[in-house]
C-alpha atoms as one frame of an Amber mdcrd trajectory, in Angstrom:
protein
  15.302 -24.842 -12.810  14.303 -21.347 -13.461  13.394 -20.368 -16.836  13.901
 -17.967 -19.375  11.262 -15.801 -17.617  12.147 -16.411 -14.376  15.944 -15.558
 -14.851  14.535 -11.759 -16.105  12.938 -11.619 -13.091  15.634 -12.723 -10.867
  17.558 -10.073 -12.292  15.238  -7.382 -11.349  14.728  -8.701  -7.735  17.895
  -9.797  -7.183  19.563  -5.801  -7.456  15.905  -4.382  -5.571  17.343  -6.587
  -2.469  21.094  -5.434  -2.299  20.234  -2.019  -2.477  17.185  -2.314   0.157
  19.141  -4.801   2.387  21.777  -1.685   3.533  18.551   0.821   3.777  16.544
  -0.966   5.804  19.610  -2.236   8.025  20.063   1.502   9.006  16.993   2.202
   9.318  15.665  -0.444  11.796  18.866   1.099  13.778  18.055   4.288  13.804
  14.762   2.633  15.148  13.296   4.997  12.299   9.512   5.103  10.560  10.829
   4.234   7.673  11.677   0.706   8.802   8.108   0.486   8.541   7.762   1.745
   5.100  10.881  -0.033   3.102   9.239  -3.459   3.585   6.057  -1.920   2.231
   7.582  -0.963  -0.960  10.189  -3.421  -1.734   7.307  -6.626  -1.291   5.323
  -4.826  -3.850   7.650  -3.945  -6.214   8.237  -8.257  -5.534   4.794  -9.395
  -6.250   4.668  -6.898  -9.369   7.487  -8.461 -11.053   6.316 -11.840 -10.501
   2.537 -10.706 -12.001   1.159 -11.294  -8.721  -2.297  -9.746  -8.757  -4.187
  -8.982  -5.541  -7.836  -7.973  -4.991  -8.532  -7.098  -1.649 -11.880  -7.175
   0.548 -12.973  -6.034   3.706 -11.584  -3.024   5.943  -8.011  -2.719   6.905
  -6.719  -1.591  10.312  -6.890   1.957  10.445  -3.259   2.306  11.326  -4.345
   3.631  14.678  -5.694   0.513  16.424  -3.210  -2.083  18.085  -4.308  -5.292
  15.898  -3.020  -8.855  16.465  -3.964 -10.295  13.011  -4.385 -14.119  12.319
  -4.055 -15.182   8.898  -4.159 -18.813   7.256  -1.112 -19.677   5.958  -0.962
 -21.479   2.678   3.561 -20.903   0.983   6.353 -18.381   1.434   4.594 -16.525
  -0.755   1.749 -15.270   1.676   4.842 -13.006   2.809   5.410 -10.503   0.086
   1.895 -11.005  -0.889   0.627  -9.792   2.735   3.132  -7.271   3.241   1.827
  -5.649   0.223  -1.266  -4.289   2.257   0.179  -1.933   5.040   3.260  -1.413
   6.990   3.382  -4.314   9.291   5.850  -7.307  11.165   5.518 -10.889  11.582
   5.477 -13.621  14.176   7.326 -16.698  12.918   9.221 -19.830  14.290  12.562
 -19.516  15.246  14.588 -21.817  12.565  13.707 -19.258   9.943  15.893 -17.004
  12.047  18.785 -19.130  10.537  17.510 -19.760   7.500  19.933 -17.832   4.678
  18.764 -14.943   3.359  15.149 -15.636   3.904  16.151 -15.350   8.352  17.591
 -11.849   7.278  14.636  -9.997   5.690  12.530 -11.287   8.024  14.612  -9.744
  10.494  14.987  -6.596   8.959  11.118  -6.770   9.008  11.099  -6.624  12.258
   9.354 -10.596  13.010   9.545 -11.755  16.293  10.208 -15.524  16.497   9.336
 -17.956  18.807  10.738 -21.073  19.786   7.443 -23.272  19.794   9.617 -26.239
  22.084   9.977 -23.840  25.140   6.784 -22.390  27.200   9.238 -19.324  28.507
  10.046 -18.809  25.124   6.153 -18.376  23.833   5.884 -16.478  27.266   8.824
 -14.214  26.171   7.761 -13.539  22.628   4.324 -12.602  24.223   5.802 -10.128
  25.824   7.940  -8.621  22.639   4.923  -8.726  20.914   3.000  -7.427  23.451
   5.160  -4.606  23.278   5.059  -3.833  19.884   1.250  -3.673  20.061   1.399
  -1.539  22.755   3.682   1.038  20.036   0.710   0.720  17.873   2.607  -2.081
  15.176   0.335  -4.186  13.205   1.738  -7.855  14.022   0.411 -10.755  11.751
   0.116 -14.534  13.431   0.181 -17.761  11.080  -2.727 -18.653  13.546  -2.086
 -22.287  12.301   1.434 -22.926  13.558   2.620 -24.101  10.656   1.394 -23.903
   6.516  -1.321 -25.861   4.918  -1.528 -27.704   1.670  -3.874 -25.002  -0.347
  -6.834 -27.484   0.178  -7.963 -26.719   3.827  -7.030 -24.639   7.104  -6.020
 -26.111   9.662  -7.062 -25.473  12.940  -5.782 -22.280  14.207  -3.914 -21.473
  17.647  -4.486 -19.843  20.475  -0.754 -19.800  22.860   0.552 -16.642  20.980
  -2.556 -14.917  20.926  -2.036 -14.507  24.630   0.363 -11.705  23.692  -3.234
  -9.813  23.526  -3.715  -9.929  26.955  -0.783  -9.203  28.059  -0.858  -5.665
  25.792  -4.209  -4.792  27.689  -3.408  -5.783  30.698   0.248  -4.478  31.101
  -0.041  -2.548  34.152   2.435   0.181  33.675   1.895   0.548  30.034  -1.868
  -0.824  28.823  -3.126  -0.869  25.487  -6.318   0.566  24.298  -7.986  -0.671
  21.055  -6.747  -3.722  21.029  -8.210  -5.823  18.506  -7.773  -9.384  16.567
  -7.907  -8.956  12.827  -9.019 -11.970  10.776  -7.055 -12.243   7.523  -7.864
 -14.889   4.723  -5.494 -15.220   2.293  -6.446 -17.698  -1.182  -4.708 -18.105
  -4.138  -8.178 -18.186  -6.672  -6.420 -18.156  -9.895  -3.410 -18.457 -12.362
  -2.667 -16.447 -15.496  -6.167 -14.975 -15.412  -7.842 -18.555 -15.292  -9.449
 -20.248 -11.853  -7.145 -22.268 -10.002  -8.589 -26.099 -10.022  -8.437 -27.988
  -6.825  -5.875 -30.398  -8.485  -3.559 -27.546  -9.094  -3.744 -25.890  -5.704
  -0.773 -27.667  -4.009   1.071 -26.356  -6.600   1.264 -22.859  -4.769   1.150
 -25.008  -1.560   5.084 -24.861   0.033   4.636 -27.484   3.042   6.055 -30.438
   5.055   9.447 -31.304   3.851   9.584 -29.950   0.243  12.606 -27.971  -0.400
  12.229 -24.649  -0.344  14.686 -23.857  -4.097  12.770 -25.853  -6.054   9.587
 -24.127  -4.947  10.997 -20.802  -5.564  12.627 -20.928  -8.770   8.707 -22.882
 -10.066   6.796 -20.121  -8.752   9.492 -17.096 -10.359   9.589 -19.594 -13.578
   5.560 -19.674 -13.617   2.776 -18.116 -14.470   1.245 -15.325 -12.218  -1.385
 -15.969  -9.424  -4.514 -13.885  -8.424  -4.917 -13.344  -4.940  -8.332 -12.546
  -2.600  -6.898 -10.856   0.404  -9.993 -10.829   2.718 -10.260  -8.696   6.141
 -12.731  -9.700   9.077 -14.488  -7.425  11.291 -12.463  -6.524  14.468 -12.862
  -8.844  17.124 -12.297  -6.631  20.243 -10.002  -8.267  23.402  -9.521  -7.172
  26.126  -8.652  -8.611  29.842 -11.994 -10.589  30.441 -11.653 -12.189  26.479
 -11.834 -16.204  26.497  -8.571 -16.389  24.487  -9.800 -19.583  22.938 -13.055
 -18.760  22.040 -11.494 -15.674  20.072  -9.243 -17.500  18.388 -11.968 -20.005
  16.858 -14.176 -16.581  16.208 -11.356 -15.738  14.136 -10.749 -19.053  12.580
 -14.578 -19.424  11.176 -14.458 -16.046   9.815 -11.342 -17.006   7.915 -12.254
 -20.167   6.430 -15.849 -18.275   5.623 -13.819 -16.097   4.000 -11.750 -18.541
   2.202 -14.741 -20.417   1.010 -16.561 -17.827  -0.635 -13.034 -15.833  -2.385
 -12.483 -20.078  -3.985 -16.366 -19.858  -5.100 -15.882 -16.522  -6.722 -12.731
 -17.088  -8.563 -10.210 -14.787  -9.679
């Protein structure tokens, strides 16, 4: 059930979305550089309307390096929060493509969809991600493969990190400076107060939870305080052990999340 606060917020978000969709669709069709900037502006607007307070630590990608960003995943809210940082796109499970509205927005942000139940689909996604990395795009992979419960980080999966190897070993157009960039997203407070252990699951959207009630609760509720922590680049070349590199990124994200929770809002 939407509160008055939620209704007021949606009265700003919905018109902005309706205006932004055709503009972004045109930019994507024309393959314009503007297609990278419109989502950045849009998500910053969304977070401002929702009152989301974001603090960033660490050094972000410099915009010149081909970066495969490995992040933890807690909620649908991660998408607008991470999208405020820089122009980037996501790697998402194939089901997202069919979701009403969200699927459209994901396509307009040039998301690469992957059917994890089909090995050939994973390989095809690796080729697409590698192509995007060679173009210099920053791609975000929620490396747990699903959303967590807000209390723990699940083991990172290494299969799609193979896209980085495809990018650096392509004989026709090898990429340079391929790096894995660990990224920790941690919800640490609400309305300026520390978020206790019992409250952390309130932001999480996982399992069989319905999206609409969760979205309504977030839109109607008090704003969250979020800590974003960039880990140092992990060099990746044709000889890099994919599983070891993925585990190294996971360890960095775990440590950063613990530090963020300890420091509070």
